[in-house]
mmCIF file of C-alpha atoms in Angstrom:
data_model
loop_
_atom_site.group_PDB
_atom_site.id
_atom_site.type_symbol
_atom_site.label_atom_id
_atom_site.label_comp_id
_atom_site.label_asym_id
_atom_site.label_seq_id
_atom_site.Cartn_x
_atom_site.Cartn_y
_atom_site.Cartn_z
ATOM 1 C CA MET A 100 98.476 65.144 113.061
ATOM 2 C CA THR A 101 99.813 61.631 113.396
ATOM 3 C CA LEU A 102 99.653 59.392 110.382
ATOM 4 C CA PRO A 103 98.988 55.683 110.786
ATOM 5 C CA PRO A 104 102.058 53.464 110.361
ATOM 6 C CA ALA A 105 102.708 52.604 106.730
ATOM 7 C CA ALA A 106 102.937 49.077 105.511
ATOM 8 C CA SER A 107 106.646 48.320 105.275
ATOM 9 C CA PRO A 108 107.661 49.586 101.841
ATOM 10 C CA PRO A 109 109.575 47.041 99.792
ATOM 11 C CA GLY A 110 112.666 49.145 99.027
ATOM 12 C CA ARG A 111 114.798 51.913 100.362
ATOM 13 C CA ALA A 112 113.583 54.378 97.727
ATOM 14 C CA ALA A 113 109.978 53.724 98.738
ATOM 15 C CA ARG A 114 110.837 54.152 102.437
ATOM 16 C CA ARG A 115 112.583 57.428 101.689
ATOM 17 C CA GLN A 116 109.593 58.615 99.695
ATOM 18 C CA ALA A 117 107.207 57.642 102.500
ATOM 19 C CA TYR A 118 109.387 59.543 104.966
ATOM 20 C CA LEU A 119 109.410 62.689 102.796
ATOM 21 C CA ILE A 120 105.635 62.514 102.313
ATOM 22 C CA ALA A 121 105.112 62.288 106.080
ATOM 23 C CA ARG A 122 107.478 65.242 106.667
ATOM 24 C CA ALA A 123 105.578 67.260 104.072
ATOM 25 C CA ALA A 124 102.362 66.414 105.933
ATOM 26 C CA GLY A 125 103.791 68.053 109.056
ATOM 27 C CA GLU A 126 105.106 65.051 110.958
ATOM 28 C CA THR A 127 108.227 65.293 113.105
ATOM 29 C CA ARG A 128 111.350 63.447 112.013
ATOM 30 C CA THR A 129 110.598 60.657 114.509
ATOM 31 C CA GLU A 130 106.950 60.322 113.445
ATOM 32 C CA ALA A 131 107.860 60.397 109.746
ATOM 33 C CA ALA A 132 110.526 57.739 110.281
ATOM 34 C CA ALA A 133 107.972 55.507 112.041
ATOM 35 C CA PHE A 134 105.531 56.091 109.169
ATOM 36 C CA ALA A 135 108.224 54.994 106.706
ATOM 37 C CA GLY A 136 109.085 51.940 108.803
ATOM 38 C CA VAL A 137 112.624 53.051 109.687
ATOM 39 C CA SER A 138 114.346 54.439 112.757
ATOM 40 C CA PRO A 139 115.283 58.110 113.178
ATOM 41 C CA SER A 140 118.955 57.058 113.149
ATOM 42 C CA THR A 141 118.418 55.583 109.679
ATOM 43 C CA VAL A 142 117.060 58.930 108.512
ATOM 44 C CA ARG A 143 120.089 60.695 110.009
ATOM 45 C CA ARG A 144 122.364 58.249 108.183
ATOM 46 C CA TRP A 145 120.525 58.941 104.891
ATOM 47 C CA SER A 146 120.983 62.676 105.466
ATOM 48 C CA ARG A 147 124.710 62.324 106.145
ATOM 49 C CA SER A 148 125.499 59.947 103.302
ATOM 50 C CA ASP A 149 123.148 60.995 100.485
ATOM 51 C CA PRO A 150 123.215 64.607 99.237
ATOM 52 C CA ALA A 151 120.145 64.026 97.032
ATOM 53 C CA PHE A 152 118.097 62.874 100.028
ATOM 54 C CA ARG A 153 119.419 65.754 102.153
ATOM 55 C CA ASP A 154 118.398 68.221 99.417
ATOM 56 C CA ALA A 155 114.963 66.607 99.068
ATOM 57 C CA GLU A 156 114.383 66.799 102.824
ATOM 58 C CA ALA A 157 115.513 70.444 102.869
ATOM 59 C CA ALA A 158 113.106 71.239 100.013
ATOM 60 C CA VAL A 159 110.233 69.508 101.811
ATOM 61 C CA MET A 160 111.018 71.389 105.019
ATOM 62 C CA ALA A 161 111.249 74.710 103.164
ATOM 63 C CA GLY A 162 107.817 74.061 101.684
ATOM 64 C CA ALA A 163 106.418 73.148 105.091
ATOM 65 C CA LEU A 164 107.928 76.292 106.580
ATOM 66 C CA ASP A 165 106.356 78.386 103.816
ATOM 67 C CA ALA A 166 102.967 76.830 104.582
ATOM 68 C CA LEU A 167 103.374 77.539 108.303
ATOM 69 C CA GLU A 168 104.369 81.124 107.583
ATOM 70 C CA ALA A 169 101.356 81.585 105.302
ATOM 71 C CA GLU A 170 99.049 80.281 108.050
ATOM 72 C CA ALA A 171 100.681 82.587 110.623
ATOM 73 C CA VAL A 172 100.153 85.568 108.299
ATOM 74 C CA ARG A 173 96.522 84.563 107.745
ATOM 75 C CA ARG A 174 95.867 84.250 111.478
ATOM 76 C CA ALA A 175 97.686 87.490 112.270
ATOM 77 C CA LEU A 176 95.928 89.559 109.592
ATOM 78 C CA HIS A 177 92.551 87.854 109.132
ATOM 79 C CA GLY A 178 92.113 86.090 112.446
ATOM 80 C CA VAL A 179 90.389 82.955 113.608
ATOM 81 C CA GLU A 180 86.666 82.621 114.297
ATOM 82 C CA LYS A 181 86.013 81.786 117.956
ATOM 83 C CA PRO A 182 82.588 80.812 119.272
ATOM 84 C CA VAL A 183 80.814 82.904 121.944
ATOM 85 C CA PHE A 184 78.632 80.955 124.390
ATOM 86 C CA ARG A 185 75.823 82.137 126.712
ATOM 87 C CA GLY A 186 73.883 79.811 128.885
ATOM 88 C CA GLY A 187 75.692 76.826 127.388
ATOM 89 C CA GLU A 188 74.665 77.713 123.813
ATOM 90 C CA GLN A 189 76.689 79.269 121.062
ATOM 91 C CA VAL A 190 75.182 82.676 120.337
ATOM 92 C CA ALA A 191 77.808 84.242 118.074
ATOM 93 C CA THR A 192 81.375 84.133 116.848
ATOM 94 C CA VAL A 193 84.126 86.703 117.099
ATOM 95 C CA THR A 194 87.181 87.087 114.915
ATOM 96 C CA GLU A 195 90.284 86.952 117.046
ATOM 97 C CA LEU A 196 93.447 88.410 115.495
ATOM 98 C CA SER A 197 96.873 87.451 116.757
ATOM 99 C CA ASP A 198 99.042 90.451 117.584
ATOM 100 C CA GLY A 199 101.679 88.077 118.932
ATOM 101 C CA LEU A 200 101.997 86.278 115.592
ATOM 102 C CA LEU A 201 102.106 89.588 113.763
ATOM 103 C CA THR A 202 104.884 90.810 116.063
ATOM 104 C CA LEU A 203 106.930 87.654 115.463
ATOM 105 C CA LEU A 204 106.463 87.912 111.697
ATOM 106 C CA LEU A 205 107.519 91.557 111.707
ATOM 107 C CA LYS A 206 110.618 90.761 113.800
ATOM 108 C CA GLN A 207 111.572 88.016 111.343
ATOM 109 C CA ARG A 208 111.105 90.251 108.301
ATOM 110 C CA TRP A 209 112.985 93.102 109.985
ATOM 111 C CA ALA A 210 115.907 90.784 110.791
ATOM 112 C CA GLU A 211 116.000 89.524 107.187
ATOM 113 C CA ARG A 212 115.927 93.084 105.837
ATOM 114 C CA GLU A 213 118.695 94.190 108.212
ATOM 115 C CA ALA A 214 120.858 91.215 107.215
ATOM 116 C CA GLU A 215 120.388 92.116 103.528
ATOM 117 C CA ARG A 216 121.213 95.764 104.260
ATOM 118 C CA ALA A 217 124.367 94.791 106.151
ATOM 119 C CA ALA A 218 125.454 92.533 103.286
ATOM 120 C CA ARG A 219 124.905 95.371 100.789
ATOM 121 C CA GLN A 220 126.869 97.732 103.019
ATOM 122 C CA ARG A 221 129.799 95.274 103.265
ATOM 123 C CA THR A 222 129.763 94.904 99.475
ATOM 124 C CA GLY A 223 129.670 98.681 99.102
ATOM 125 C CA LEU A 224 132.685 99.082 101.382
ATOM 126 C CA GLN A 225 134.585 96.469 99.402
ATOM 127 C CA ASP A 226 133.691 98.294 96.175
ATOM 128 C CA MET A 227 134.889 101.597 97.664
ATOM 129 C CA GLU A 228 138.212 100.032 98.701
ATOM 130 C CA ARG A 229 138.682 98.586 95.212
ATOM 131 C CA LEU A 230 137.904 101.986 93.636
ATOM 132 C CA ARG A 231 140.287 103.726 96.039
ATOM 133 C CA ARG A 232 143.124 101.380 95.114
ATOM 134 C CA ALA A 233 142.413 101.760 91.393
ATOM 135 C CA LEU A 234 142.439 105.561 91.725
ATOM 136 C CA TYR A 235 145.713 105.486 93.669
ATOM 137 C CA GLU A 236 147.326 103.284 91.026
ATOM 138 C CA LYS A 237 146.133 105.582 88.240
ATOM 139 C CA LEU A 238 147.421 108.678 90.044
ATOM 140 C CA ALA A 239 150.698 106.952 90.822
ATOM 141 C CA ARG A 240 151.210 106.141 87.118
ATOM 142 C CA GLN A 241 150.622 109.793 86.192
ATOM 143 C CA PHE A 242 152.849 111.441 88.807
ATOM 144 C CA VAL A 243 155.633 108.938 89.378
ATOM 145 C CA PRO A 244 158.304 108.462 86.733
ATOM 146 C CA PRO A 245 158.317 105.022 85.088
ATOM 147 C CA GLY A 246 160.560 102.536 86.847
ATOM 148 C CA THR A 247 160.109 104.207 90.220
ATOM 149 C CA GLU A 248 158.486 101.942 92.798
ATOM 150 C CA THR A 249 155.465 103.202 94.727
ATOM 151 C CA THR A 250 153.783 101.975 97.856
ATOM 152 C CA ASP A 251 150.159 102.240 98.802
ATOM 153 C CA PRO A 252 149.791 104.542 101.810
ATOM 154 C CA GLY A 253 146.675 102.599 102.838
ATOM 155 C CA PRO A 254 143.664 104.088 104.596
ATOM 156 C CA GLU A 255 144.414 107.121 106.711
#
C-alpha cells in the first residue's frame, strides 16, 4: 500500500510523526520518508542521533511485526477464501490453508523455545558452579585448621 505524499509538515516533530504513522501503516522506510517529506538519509540520521526516535521506530516496527505474525497465523490456521471458476463464472469458493506459513511459524517458535532453553541451561550451569564453590568453601572451613590456606581443586 503506498500512501500519497503528505503536505510538507511545518516542523521536525510533525515530519517524524508522519514518518512513524506511515511505517505503522506498512510502508517501507523509503516510502515512509517520502510520505513525511524527508529523505531516507534524514531518517537514518534521526535514528543515529535521537534515542527517543529510535525507540519509537522500534516500537512501531514491533507492532507491525506482531500484526504480520497475526495475519500469518490466521492464514495458516483458518485459510483464505479463493474463488472457483467454471465457464468463466464463479461457481464456488474454497478455503486454502497455507502449510508453508504454518511451517515457518513453527520453525520460528521452535527456535525461540530452544534459545530460551539454552539460556536456562547456561544459567543452571552457572548456578551449579556457584553451589559447588560454596560447598567446597564450607567443607574446607570444617576440615582445614584455621590459618591454613586452601586452594580450589577446580572441576575434575
